[in-house]
Tab-separated table of C-alpha atoms in Angstrom:
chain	number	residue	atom	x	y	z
S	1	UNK	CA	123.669	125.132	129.398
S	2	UNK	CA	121.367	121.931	129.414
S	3	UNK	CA	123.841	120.182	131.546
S	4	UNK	CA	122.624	122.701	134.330
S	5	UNK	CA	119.361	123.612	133.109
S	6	UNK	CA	117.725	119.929	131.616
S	7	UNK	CA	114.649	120.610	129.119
S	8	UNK	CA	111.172	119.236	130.027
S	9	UNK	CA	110.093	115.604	129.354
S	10	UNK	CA	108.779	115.643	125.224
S	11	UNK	CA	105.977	113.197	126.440
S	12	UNK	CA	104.918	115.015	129.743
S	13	UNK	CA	106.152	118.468	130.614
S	14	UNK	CA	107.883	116.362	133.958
S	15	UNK	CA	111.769	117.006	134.812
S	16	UNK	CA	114.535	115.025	132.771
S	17	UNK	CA	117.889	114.316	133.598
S	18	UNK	CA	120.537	116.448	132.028
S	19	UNK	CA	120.457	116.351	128.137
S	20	UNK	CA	117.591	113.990	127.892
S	21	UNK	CA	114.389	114.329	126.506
S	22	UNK	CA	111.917	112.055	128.249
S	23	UNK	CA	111.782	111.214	131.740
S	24	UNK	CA	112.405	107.806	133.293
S	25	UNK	CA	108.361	106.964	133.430
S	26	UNK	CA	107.534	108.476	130.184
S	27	UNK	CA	110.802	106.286	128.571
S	28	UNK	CA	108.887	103.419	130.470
S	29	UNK	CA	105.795	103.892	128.816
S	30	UNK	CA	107.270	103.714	125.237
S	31	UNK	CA	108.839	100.331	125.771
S	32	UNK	CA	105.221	98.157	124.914
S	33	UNK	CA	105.464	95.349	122.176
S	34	UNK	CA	103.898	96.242	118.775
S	35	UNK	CA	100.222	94.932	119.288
S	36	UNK	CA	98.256	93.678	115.738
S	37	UNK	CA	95.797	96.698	114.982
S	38	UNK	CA	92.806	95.650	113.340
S	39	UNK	CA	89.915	97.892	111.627
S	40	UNK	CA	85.973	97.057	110.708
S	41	UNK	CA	87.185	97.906	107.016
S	42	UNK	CA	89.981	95.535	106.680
S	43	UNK	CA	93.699	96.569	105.841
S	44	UNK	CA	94.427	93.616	103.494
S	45	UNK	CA	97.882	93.294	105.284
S	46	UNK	CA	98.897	92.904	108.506
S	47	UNK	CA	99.420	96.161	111.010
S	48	UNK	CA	101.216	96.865	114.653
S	49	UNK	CA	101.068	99.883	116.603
S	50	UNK	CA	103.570	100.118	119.381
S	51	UNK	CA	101.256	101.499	121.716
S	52	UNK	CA	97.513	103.360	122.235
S	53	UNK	CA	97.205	106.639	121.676
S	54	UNK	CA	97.886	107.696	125.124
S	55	UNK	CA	98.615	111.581	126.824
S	56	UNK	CA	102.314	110.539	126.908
S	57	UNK	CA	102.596	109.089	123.194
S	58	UNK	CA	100.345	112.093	122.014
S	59	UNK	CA	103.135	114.290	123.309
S	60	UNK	CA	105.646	112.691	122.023
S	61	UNK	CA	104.191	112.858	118.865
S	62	UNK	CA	103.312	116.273	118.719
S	63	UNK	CA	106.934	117.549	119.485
S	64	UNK	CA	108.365	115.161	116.936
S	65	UNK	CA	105.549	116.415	114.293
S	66	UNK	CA	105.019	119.864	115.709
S	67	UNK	CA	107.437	121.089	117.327
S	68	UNK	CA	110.478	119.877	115.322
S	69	UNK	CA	112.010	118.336	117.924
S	70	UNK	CA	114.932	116.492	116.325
S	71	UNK	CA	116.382	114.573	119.603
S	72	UNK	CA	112.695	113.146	119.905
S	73	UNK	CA	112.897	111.974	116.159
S	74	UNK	CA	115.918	109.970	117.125
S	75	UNK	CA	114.615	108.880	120.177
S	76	UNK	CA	111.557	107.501	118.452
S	77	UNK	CA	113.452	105.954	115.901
S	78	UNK	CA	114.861	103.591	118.364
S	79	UNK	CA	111.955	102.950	119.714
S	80	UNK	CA	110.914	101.540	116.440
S	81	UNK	CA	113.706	99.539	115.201
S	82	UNK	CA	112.935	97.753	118.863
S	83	UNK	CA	110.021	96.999	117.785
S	84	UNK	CA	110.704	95.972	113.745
S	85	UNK	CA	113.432	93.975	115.746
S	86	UNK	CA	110.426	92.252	117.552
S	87	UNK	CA	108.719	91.367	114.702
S	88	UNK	CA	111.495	89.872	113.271
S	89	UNK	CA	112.305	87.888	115.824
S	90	UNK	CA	108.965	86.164	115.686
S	91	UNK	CA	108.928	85.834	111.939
S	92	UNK	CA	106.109	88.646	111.621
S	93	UNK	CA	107.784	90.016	109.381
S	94	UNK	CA	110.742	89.268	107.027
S	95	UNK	CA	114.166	89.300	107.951
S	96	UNK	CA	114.965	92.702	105.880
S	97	UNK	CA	112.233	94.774	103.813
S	98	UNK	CA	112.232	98.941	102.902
S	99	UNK	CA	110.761	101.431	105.183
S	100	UNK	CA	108.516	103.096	103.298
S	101	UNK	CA	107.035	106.347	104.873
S	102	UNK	CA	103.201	107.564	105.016
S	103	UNK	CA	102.817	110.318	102.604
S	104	UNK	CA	102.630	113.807	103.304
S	105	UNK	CA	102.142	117.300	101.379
S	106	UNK	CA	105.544	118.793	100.438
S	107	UNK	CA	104.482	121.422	101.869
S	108	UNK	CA	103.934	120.157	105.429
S	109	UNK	CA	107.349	118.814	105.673
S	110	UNK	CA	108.855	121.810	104.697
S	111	UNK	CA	106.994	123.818	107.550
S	112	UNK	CA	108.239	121.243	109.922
S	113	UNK	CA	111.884	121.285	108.947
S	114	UNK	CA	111.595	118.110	107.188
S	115	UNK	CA	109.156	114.536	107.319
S	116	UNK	CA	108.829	113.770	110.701
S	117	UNK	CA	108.138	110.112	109.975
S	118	UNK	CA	110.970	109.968	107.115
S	119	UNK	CA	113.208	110.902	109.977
S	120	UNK	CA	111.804	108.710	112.345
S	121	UNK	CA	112.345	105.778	109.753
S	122	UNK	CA	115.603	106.968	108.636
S	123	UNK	CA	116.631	107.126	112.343
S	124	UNK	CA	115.219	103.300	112.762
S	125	UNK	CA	117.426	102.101	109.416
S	126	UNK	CA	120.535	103.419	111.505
S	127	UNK	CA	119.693	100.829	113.479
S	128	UNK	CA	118.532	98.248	111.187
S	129	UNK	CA	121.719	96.654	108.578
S	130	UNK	CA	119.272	96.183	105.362
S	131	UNK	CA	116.657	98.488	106.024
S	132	UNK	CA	116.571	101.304	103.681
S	133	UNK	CA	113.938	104.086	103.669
S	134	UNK	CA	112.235	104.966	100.302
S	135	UNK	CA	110.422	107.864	99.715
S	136	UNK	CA	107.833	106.437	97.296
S	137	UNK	CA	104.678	108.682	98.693
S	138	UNK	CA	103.673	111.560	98.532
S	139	UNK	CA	99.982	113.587	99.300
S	140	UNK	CA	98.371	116.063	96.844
S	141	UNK	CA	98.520	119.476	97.923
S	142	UNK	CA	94.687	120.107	96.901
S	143	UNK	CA	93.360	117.389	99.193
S	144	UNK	CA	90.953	117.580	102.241
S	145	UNK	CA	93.006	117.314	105.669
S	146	UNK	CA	92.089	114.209	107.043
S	147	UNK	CA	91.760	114.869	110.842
S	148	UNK	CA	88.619	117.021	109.109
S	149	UNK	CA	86.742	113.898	108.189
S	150	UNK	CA	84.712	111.113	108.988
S	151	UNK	CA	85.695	107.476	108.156
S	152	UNK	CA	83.993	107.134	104.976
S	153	UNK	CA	85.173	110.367	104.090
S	154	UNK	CA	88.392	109.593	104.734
S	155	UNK	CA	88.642	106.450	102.690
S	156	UNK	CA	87.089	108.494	99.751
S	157	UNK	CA	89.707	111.248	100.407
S	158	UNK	CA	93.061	109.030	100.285
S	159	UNK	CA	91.847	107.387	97.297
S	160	UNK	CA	92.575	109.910	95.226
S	161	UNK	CA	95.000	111.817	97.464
S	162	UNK	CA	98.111	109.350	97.580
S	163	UNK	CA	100.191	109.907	94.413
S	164	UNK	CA	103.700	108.182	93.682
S	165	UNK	CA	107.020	109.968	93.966
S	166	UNK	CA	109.673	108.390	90.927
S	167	UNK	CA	112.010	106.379	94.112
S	168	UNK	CA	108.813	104.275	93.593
S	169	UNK	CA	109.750	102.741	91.178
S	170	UNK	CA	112.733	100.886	92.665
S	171	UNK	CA	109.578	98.810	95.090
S	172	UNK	CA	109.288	96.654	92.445
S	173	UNK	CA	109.451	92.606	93.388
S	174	UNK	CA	110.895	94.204	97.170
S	175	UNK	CA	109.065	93.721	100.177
S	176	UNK	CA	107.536	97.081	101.860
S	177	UNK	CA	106.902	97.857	105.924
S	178	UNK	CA	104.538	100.881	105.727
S	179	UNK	CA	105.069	103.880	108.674
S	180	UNK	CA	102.982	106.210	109.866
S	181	UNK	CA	103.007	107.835	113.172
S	182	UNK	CA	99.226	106.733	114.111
S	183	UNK	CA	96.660	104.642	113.116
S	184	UNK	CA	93.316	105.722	113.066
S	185	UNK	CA	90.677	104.653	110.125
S	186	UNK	CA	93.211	102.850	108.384
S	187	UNK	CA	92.400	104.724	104.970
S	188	UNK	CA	95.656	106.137	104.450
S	189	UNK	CA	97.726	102.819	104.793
S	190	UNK	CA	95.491	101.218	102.675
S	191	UNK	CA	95.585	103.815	99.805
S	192	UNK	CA	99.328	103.535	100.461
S	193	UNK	CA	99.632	99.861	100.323
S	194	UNK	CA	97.752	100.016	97.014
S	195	UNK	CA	99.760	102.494	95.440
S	196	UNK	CA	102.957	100.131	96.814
S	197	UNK	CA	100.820	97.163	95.064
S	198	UNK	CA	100.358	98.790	91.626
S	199	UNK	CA	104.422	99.279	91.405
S	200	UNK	CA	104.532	95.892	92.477
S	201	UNK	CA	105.590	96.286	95.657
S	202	UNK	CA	104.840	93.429	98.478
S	203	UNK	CA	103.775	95.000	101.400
S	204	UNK	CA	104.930	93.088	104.014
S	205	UNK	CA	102.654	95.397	106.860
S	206	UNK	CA	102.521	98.429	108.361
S	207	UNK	CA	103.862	99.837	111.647
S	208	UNK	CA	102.866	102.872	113.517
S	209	UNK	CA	104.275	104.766	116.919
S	210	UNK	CA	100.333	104.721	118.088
S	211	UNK	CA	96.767	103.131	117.737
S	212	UNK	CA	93.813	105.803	117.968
């Protein structure tokens, strides 16, 4: 039926062509270099962000998160491997490392049909020989939700929060690229990146669909 009836564009609501799921401009807008993200608190590792945390991208986002949207997952996943592939190329990063996903309670995922950004990375590895995903993170189910907290707060929050799943173990002496969907305070890719450090991970960076 989509090849009569096309859905609307993920990132705007605007018409698509038949069986796609962003249109032309919003496909535009998602093709930006991964910019260097810096905080007042710093990360102790380098991070990109492919883009600010505009109307489109926060659509886009919300139907991959959200709304379950699996053709946006893979969509997104592209759109990352483009820019890993970037990185890469410039010697940002090294020539293979593991994807390594934010963390997330088990049971968010399950009330979105799954990790949204284990998908996204797992659709970016399809694209990337040597990449594997490992997920080595996980969020306690008791903690605060984040998007409820200041910055200090936050930072306080993740501390504790971030626990280690056992595929951690196999970090060890391997270099790590940290994803997350968006950047904001930095405090959960840092309590990541020290949970990757006290396996002994290297963490490489981190890498995120948006800067807010």
């Amino acid at each position: 039926m989509e090849l009569f009836l096309p859905r609307p564009c993920a990132g705007c609501g605007g018409e698509t062509s038949a069986g796609g799921v962003l249109c032309a401009a919003c496909q535009h807008h998602l093709r930006q270099i991964p910019r260097r993200v810096e905080r007042p608190q710093p990360l102790g590792f380098p991070a990109w962000a492919l883009g600010p945390y505009s109307d489109t991208r926060r659509g886009v986002i919300i139907a991959m998160k959200e709304r379950g949207h699996q053709a946006v997952r893979a969509h997104l996943g592209a759109v990352l491997a483009a820019g890993i592939d970037y990185l890469r190329a410039r010697g940002d990063i090294p020539e293979t490392a593991l994807l390594v996903p934010a963390p997330t309670r088990a049971s968010s995922a399950r009330k979105r049909g799954g990790d949204p950004v284990t998908a996204l990375c797992q659709a970016a590895s399809a694209r990337l020989p040597g990449w594997d995903v490992v997920n080595a993170l996980m969020t306690a189910e008791g903690s605060a939700d984040q998007s409820q907290l200041n910055a200090a707060e936050r930072t306080d929050n993740m501390r504790s929060a971030v626990r280690l799943l056992p595929a951690a173990r196999t970090l060890a002496g391997r270099s790590v690229l940290l994803v997350d969907d968006i950047i904001t305070t930095g405090a959960t890719l840092r309590a990541s990146a020290a949970r990757v450090w006290a396996v002994g991970g290297d963490v490489a960076g981190a890498i995120a669909l948006a800067d807010a």
